XYZ file of C-alpha atoms in Angstrom:
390
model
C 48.414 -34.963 -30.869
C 48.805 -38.545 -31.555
C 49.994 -39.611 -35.616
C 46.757 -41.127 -36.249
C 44.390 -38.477 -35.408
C 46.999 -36.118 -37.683
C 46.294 -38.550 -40.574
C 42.724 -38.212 -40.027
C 42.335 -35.020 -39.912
C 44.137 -34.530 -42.947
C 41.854 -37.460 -44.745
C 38.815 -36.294 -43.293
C 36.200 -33.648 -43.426
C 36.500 -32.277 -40.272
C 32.895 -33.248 -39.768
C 33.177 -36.631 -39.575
C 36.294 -36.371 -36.935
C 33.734 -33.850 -34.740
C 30.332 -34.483 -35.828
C 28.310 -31.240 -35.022
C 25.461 -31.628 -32.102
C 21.813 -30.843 -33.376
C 21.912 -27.865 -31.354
C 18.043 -27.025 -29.370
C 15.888 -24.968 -31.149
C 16.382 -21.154 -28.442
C 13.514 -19.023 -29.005
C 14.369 -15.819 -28.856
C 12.099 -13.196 -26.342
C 10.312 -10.519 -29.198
C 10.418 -7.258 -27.706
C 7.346 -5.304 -27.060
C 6.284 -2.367 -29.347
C 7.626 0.684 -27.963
C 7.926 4.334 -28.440
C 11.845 4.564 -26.442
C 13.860 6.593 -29.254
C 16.697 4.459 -27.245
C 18.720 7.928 -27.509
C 19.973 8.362 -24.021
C 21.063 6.751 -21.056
C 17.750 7.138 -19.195
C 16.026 5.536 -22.464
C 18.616 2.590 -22.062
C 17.903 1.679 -18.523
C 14.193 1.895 -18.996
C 13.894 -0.078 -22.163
C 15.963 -3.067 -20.366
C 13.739 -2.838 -17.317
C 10.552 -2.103 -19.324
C 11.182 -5.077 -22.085
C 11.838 -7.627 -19.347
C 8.469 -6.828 -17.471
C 7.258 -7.647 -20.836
C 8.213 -10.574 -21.363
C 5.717 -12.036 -18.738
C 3.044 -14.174 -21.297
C 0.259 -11.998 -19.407
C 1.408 -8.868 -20.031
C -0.480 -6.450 -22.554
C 0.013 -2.636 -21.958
C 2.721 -0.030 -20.003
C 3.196 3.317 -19.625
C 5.822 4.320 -17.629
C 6.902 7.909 -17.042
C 9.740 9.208 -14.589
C 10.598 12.869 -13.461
C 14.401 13.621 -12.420
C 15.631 16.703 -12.034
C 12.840 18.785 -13.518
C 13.037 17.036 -16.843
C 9.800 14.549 -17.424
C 10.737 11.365 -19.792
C 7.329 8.921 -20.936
C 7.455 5.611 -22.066
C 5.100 3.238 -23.597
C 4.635 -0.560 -24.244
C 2.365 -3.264 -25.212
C -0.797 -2.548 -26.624
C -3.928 -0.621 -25.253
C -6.364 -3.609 -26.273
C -5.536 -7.235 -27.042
C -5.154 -8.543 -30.329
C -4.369 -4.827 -31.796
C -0.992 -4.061 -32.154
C -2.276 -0.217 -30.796
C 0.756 1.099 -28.388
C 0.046 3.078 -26.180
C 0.469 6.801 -26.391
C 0.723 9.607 -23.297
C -2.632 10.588 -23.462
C -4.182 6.669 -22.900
C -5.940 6.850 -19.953
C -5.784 3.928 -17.310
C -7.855 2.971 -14.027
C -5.427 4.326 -11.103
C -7.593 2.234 -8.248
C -6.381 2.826 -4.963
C -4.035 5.741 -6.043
C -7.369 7.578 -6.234
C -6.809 7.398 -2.593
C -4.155 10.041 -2.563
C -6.027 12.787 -4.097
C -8.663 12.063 -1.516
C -6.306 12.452 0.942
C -4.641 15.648 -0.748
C -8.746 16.959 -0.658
C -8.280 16.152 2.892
C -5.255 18.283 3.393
C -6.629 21.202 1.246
C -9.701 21.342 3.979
C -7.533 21.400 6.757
C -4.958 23.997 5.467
C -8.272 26.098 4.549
C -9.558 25.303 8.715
C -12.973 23.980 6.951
C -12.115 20.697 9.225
C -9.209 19.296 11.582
C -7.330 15.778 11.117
C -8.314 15.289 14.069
C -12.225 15.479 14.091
C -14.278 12.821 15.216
C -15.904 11.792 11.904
C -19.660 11.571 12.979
C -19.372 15.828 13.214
C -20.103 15.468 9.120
C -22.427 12.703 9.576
C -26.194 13.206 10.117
C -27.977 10.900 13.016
C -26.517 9.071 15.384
C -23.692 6.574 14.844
C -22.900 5.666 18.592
C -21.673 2.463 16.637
C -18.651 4.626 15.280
C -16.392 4.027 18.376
C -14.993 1.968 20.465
C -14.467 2.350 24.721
C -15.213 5.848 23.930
C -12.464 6.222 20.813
C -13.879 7.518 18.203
C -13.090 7.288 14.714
C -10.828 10.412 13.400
C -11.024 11.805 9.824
C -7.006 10.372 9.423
C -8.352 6.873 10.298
C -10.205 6.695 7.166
C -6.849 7.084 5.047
C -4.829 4.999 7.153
C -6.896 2.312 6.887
C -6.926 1.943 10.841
C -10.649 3.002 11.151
C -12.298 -0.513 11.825
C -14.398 -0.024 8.786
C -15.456 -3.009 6.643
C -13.268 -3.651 3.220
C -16.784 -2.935 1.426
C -19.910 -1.715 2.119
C -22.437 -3.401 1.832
C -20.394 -5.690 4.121
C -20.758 -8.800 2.426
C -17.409 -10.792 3.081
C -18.434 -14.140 1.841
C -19.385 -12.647 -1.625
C -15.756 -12.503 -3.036
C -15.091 -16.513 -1.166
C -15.640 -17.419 -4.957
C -11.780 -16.138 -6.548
C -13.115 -17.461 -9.874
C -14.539 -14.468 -10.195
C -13.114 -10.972 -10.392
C -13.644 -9.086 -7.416
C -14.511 -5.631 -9.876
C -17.552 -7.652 -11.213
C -18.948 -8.587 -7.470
C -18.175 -5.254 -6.310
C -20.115 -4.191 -9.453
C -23.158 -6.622 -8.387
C -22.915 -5.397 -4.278
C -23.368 -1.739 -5.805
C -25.951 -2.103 -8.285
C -28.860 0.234 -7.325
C -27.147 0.950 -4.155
C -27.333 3.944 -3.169
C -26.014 6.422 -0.547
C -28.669 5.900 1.463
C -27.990 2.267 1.311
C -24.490 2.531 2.595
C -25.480 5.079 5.447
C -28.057 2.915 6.233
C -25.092 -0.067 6.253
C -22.511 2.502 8.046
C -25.369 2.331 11.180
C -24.928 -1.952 11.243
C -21.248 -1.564 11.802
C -19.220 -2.672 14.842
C -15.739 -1.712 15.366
C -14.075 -4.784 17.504
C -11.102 -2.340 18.085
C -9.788 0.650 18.974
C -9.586 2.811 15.838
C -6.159 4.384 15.287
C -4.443 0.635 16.207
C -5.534 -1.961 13.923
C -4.920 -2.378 10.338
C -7.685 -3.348 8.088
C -7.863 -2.178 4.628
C -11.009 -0.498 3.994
C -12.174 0.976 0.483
C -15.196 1.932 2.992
C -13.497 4.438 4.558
C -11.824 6.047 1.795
C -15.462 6.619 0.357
C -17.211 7.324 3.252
C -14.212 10.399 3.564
C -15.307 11.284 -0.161
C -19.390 11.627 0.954
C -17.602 14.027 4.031
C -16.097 16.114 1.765
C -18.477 16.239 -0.173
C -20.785 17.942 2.723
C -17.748 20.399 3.844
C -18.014 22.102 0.287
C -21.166 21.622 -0.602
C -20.052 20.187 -4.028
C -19.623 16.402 -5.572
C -16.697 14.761 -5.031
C -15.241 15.020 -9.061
C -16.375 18.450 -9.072
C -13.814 18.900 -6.089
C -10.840 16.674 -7.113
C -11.020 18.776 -10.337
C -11.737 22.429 -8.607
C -8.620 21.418 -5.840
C -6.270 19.349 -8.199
C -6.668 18.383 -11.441
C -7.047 21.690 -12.450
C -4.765 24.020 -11.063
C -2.007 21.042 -11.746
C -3.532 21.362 -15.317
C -4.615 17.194 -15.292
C -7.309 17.281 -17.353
C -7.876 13.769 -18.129
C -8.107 12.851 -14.283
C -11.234 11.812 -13.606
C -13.669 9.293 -12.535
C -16.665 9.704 -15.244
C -15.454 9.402 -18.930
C -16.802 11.008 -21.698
C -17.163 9.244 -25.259
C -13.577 10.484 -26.282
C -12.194 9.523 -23.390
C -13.492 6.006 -23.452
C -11.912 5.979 -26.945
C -8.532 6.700 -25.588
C -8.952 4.371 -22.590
C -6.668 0.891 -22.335
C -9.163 -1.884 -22.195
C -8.086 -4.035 -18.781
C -7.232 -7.705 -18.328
C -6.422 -10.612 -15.843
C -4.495 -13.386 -16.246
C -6.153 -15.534 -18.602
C -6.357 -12.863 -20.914
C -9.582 -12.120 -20.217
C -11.257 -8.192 -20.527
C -12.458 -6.790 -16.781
C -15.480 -4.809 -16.076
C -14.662 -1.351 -15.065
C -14.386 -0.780 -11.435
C -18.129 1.411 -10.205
C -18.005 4.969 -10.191
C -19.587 4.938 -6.494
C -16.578 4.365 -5.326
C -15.188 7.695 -5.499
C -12.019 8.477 -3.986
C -11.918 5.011 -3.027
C -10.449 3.711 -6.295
C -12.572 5.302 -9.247
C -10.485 7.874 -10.626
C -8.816 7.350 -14.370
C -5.591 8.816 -15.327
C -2.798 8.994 -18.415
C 1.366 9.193 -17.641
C 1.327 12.398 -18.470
C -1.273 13.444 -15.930
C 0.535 11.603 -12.922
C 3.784 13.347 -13.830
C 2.533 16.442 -12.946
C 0.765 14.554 -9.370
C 4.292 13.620 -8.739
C 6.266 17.287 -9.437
C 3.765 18.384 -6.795
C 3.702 15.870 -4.282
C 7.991 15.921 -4.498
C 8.012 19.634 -4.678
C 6.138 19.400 -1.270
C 5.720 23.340 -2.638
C 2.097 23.478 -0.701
C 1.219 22.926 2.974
C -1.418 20.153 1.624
C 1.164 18.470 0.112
C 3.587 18.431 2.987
C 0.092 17.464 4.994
C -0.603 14.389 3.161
C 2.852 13.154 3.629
C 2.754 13.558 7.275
C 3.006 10.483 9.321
C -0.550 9.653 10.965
C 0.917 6.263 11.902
C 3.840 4.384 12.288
C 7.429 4.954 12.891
C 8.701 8.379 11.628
C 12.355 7.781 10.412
C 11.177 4.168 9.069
C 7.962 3.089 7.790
C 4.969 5.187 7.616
C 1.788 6.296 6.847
C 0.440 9.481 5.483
C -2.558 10.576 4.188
C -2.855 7.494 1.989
C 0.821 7.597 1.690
C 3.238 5.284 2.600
C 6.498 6.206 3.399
C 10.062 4.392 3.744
C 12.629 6.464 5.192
C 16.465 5.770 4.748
C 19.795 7.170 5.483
C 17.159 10.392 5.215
C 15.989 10.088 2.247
C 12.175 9.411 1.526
C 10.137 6.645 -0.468
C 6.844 7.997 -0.446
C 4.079 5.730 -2.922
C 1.443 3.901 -3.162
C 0.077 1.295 -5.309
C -3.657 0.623 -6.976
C -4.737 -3.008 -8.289
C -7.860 -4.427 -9.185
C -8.900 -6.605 -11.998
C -7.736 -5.172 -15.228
C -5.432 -2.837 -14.021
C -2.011 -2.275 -11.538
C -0.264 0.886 -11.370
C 2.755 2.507 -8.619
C 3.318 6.015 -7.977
C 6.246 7.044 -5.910
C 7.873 10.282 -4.880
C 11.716 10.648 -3.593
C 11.501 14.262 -2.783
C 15.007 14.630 -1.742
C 16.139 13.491 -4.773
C 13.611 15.569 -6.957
C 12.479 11.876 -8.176
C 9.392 10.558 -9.199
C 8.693 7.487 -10.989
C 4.664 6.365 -12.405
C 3.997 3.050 -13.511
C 0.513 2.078 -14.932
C -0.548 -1.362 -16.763
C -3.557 -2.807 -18.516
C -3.117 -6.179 -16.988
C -3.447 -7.327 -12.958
C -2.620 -11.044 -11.982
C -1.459 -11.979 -8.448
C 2.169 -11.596 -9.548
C 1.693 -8.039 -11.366
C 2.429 -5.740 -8.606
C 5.519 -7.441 -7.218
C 6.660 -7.541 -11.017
C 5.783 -3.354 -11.151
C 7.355 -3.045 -7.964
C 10.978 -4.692 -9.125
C 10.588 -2.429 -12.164
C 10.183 0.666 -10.629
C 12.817 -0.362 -7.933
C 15.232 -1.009 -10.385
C 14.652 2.047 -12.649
C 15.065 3.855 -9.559
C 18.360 3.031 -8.395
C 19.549 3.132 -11.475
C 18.518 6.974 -11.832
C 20.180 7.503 -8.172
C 21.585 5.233 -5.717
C 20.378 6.486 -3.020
C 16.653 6.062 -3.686
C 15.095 3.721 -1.044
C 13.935 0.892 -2.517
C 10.300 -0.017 -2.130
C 9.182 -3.205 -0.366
C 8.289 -6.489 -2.248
């Protein structure tokens, strides 16, 4: 150090020597309201995960809930409604969507494993009239097809593709619109007007359509409606009472309000959709969807995750399933988003894993976003879980 800048330093406040940079104003992230008693190491990982997928401006509400090793942990987030600071709580029921699939296809299972029908069955054996439109160079469409979405079967009916052209608005209100005073007639009527341009079993084309149409089938094996089944079958000998698809005035109460992007509250999805995407459901609930489904305890549970498609030491699907296999170990989920709402169950029965995600909030980023947060609290639990696609 030169003589001069000594003698400076020693006349000088330091700082006029090194004058201090107005340093940038750094906002710092607030963290969501949350119930984690950050107590143990399973708390710890979550709460990092869970306050970083709420950091995104448009999200509102989380509950996230994880079974490892027979122990069940439940987290919650955000706010059930927007403008209320109202966290969440294990009994807040949210729209599952297409996870209402699964239980269809668990119905499914329980009908086969009871020989009321076969996987196999050419679906127009539980339809009345004739539906010589229901197959292609003599294939006809098979009870599986409907939950592997390789059925030929319209996205919607009625089969109205141009009505959701307009994204500006949310595809739960149109589909709302399409079903007003339509009735099951309506979509049998529909069902007649459709033509399969491929081989079912071959082609996939997502179809809420099929799932439904499985639901009215089911609901002609046992002679009973389709909730009255899910609960008879499922929800209650798994003790899930607040799984279902109408909700009473307590349960609307309890239920997170849904949102898009702009912050703006969703319709609910219609109730005619059935095991299509209708049924509601809290953490808690799932948790014990998941110990079954990884306990793969029942023949209708090791049914659904059979592979009716696909590749079975890689990707897969089941009974609504899809599966990942790796290194012989199992990824078995699937996801449910529509306006308002996303949510992700998956199983890792070899690991005696689960993990349920569900959110008051669905933008075009949301389920990539609950994807990387499940995938991340999941190898963090274990290693060796496969991680999910994104």
């Amino acid at each position: 150090m030169n003589a001069w800048l000594i003698s400076a330093l020693l006349l000088f406040p330091a700082e006029l020597i090194y004058p201090k940079r107005a340093s940038a104003l750094v906002t710092l992230p607030i963290k969501a309201l949350t119930d984690n008693p950050l107590k143990t190491s399973v708390d710890t990982l979550v709460e990092q995960a869970a306050q970083e997928f709420m950091t995104a401006p448009e999200a509102v509400g989380l509950s996230l809930g994880i079974f490892k090793d027979g122990q069940t942990y439940v987290y919650n987030y955000g706010t059930v409604e927007k403008g209320k600071q109202q966290l969440p709580t294990d009994q807040t029921q949210y729209a599952i969507a297409s996870i209402s699939k699964t239980f269809t296809g668990a119905l499914l299972a329980q009908a086969v494993v009871e020989k009321r029908v076969k996987l196999a069955d050419d679906i127009r054996k539980y339809l009345t009239g004739n539906y010589p439109n229901l197959e292609y160079e003599g294939q006809p469409i098979r009870l599986f097809h409907l939950l592997n979405h390789r059925s030929g079967l319209p996205f919607l009916l009625p089969d109205v593709p141009d009505a959701f052209a307009n994204t500006a608005i949310p595809s739960s209100a149109i589909a709302t619109e399409l079903l007003q005073n339509y009735t099951r007639a309506d979509f049998y009527e529909d069902l007649h007007k459709v033509k399969l341009d491929a081989m079912p079993g071959y082609m996939f084309k997502y179809s809420n359509a099929g799932a439904q149409l499985l639901g009215y089938i089911l609901e002609r094996v046992y002679n009973l409606p389709f909730e009255d089944l899910v609960r008879q079958k499922l929800t209650q000998p798994l003790a899930m009472s607040d799984t279902k698809i109408e909700l009473t005035p307590a349960d609307q109460a309890s239920f997170a309000k849904g949102y898009n992007c702009t912050g703006v509250q969703m319709p609910m999805v219609p109730d005619q959709l059935q095991g299509a995407g209708a049924l509601k459901s809290t953490v808690t609930d799932m948790l014990k969807y998941i110990q079954w489904n990884v306990s793969e305890a029942t023949e209708a549970a090791k049914l659904t995750h059979r592979p009716t498609w696909g590749d079975i030491d890689r990707y897969s699907a089941g009974l609504n399933w899809q599966m990942l296999k790796s290194a012989g170990y199992r990824a078995i989920w699937q996801d449910g988003n529509i306006p308002g709402y996303s949510s992700l169950c998956v199983n890792f029965p070899e690991l005696n894993m689960g993990i349920v995600v569900l959110s008051n909030e669905c933008d075009r980023k949301t389920a990539s976003r609950i994807t990387a947060l499940t995938n991340q609290i999941a190898k963090a639990l274990d290693e060796r879980a496969v991680v999910l696609p994104n």
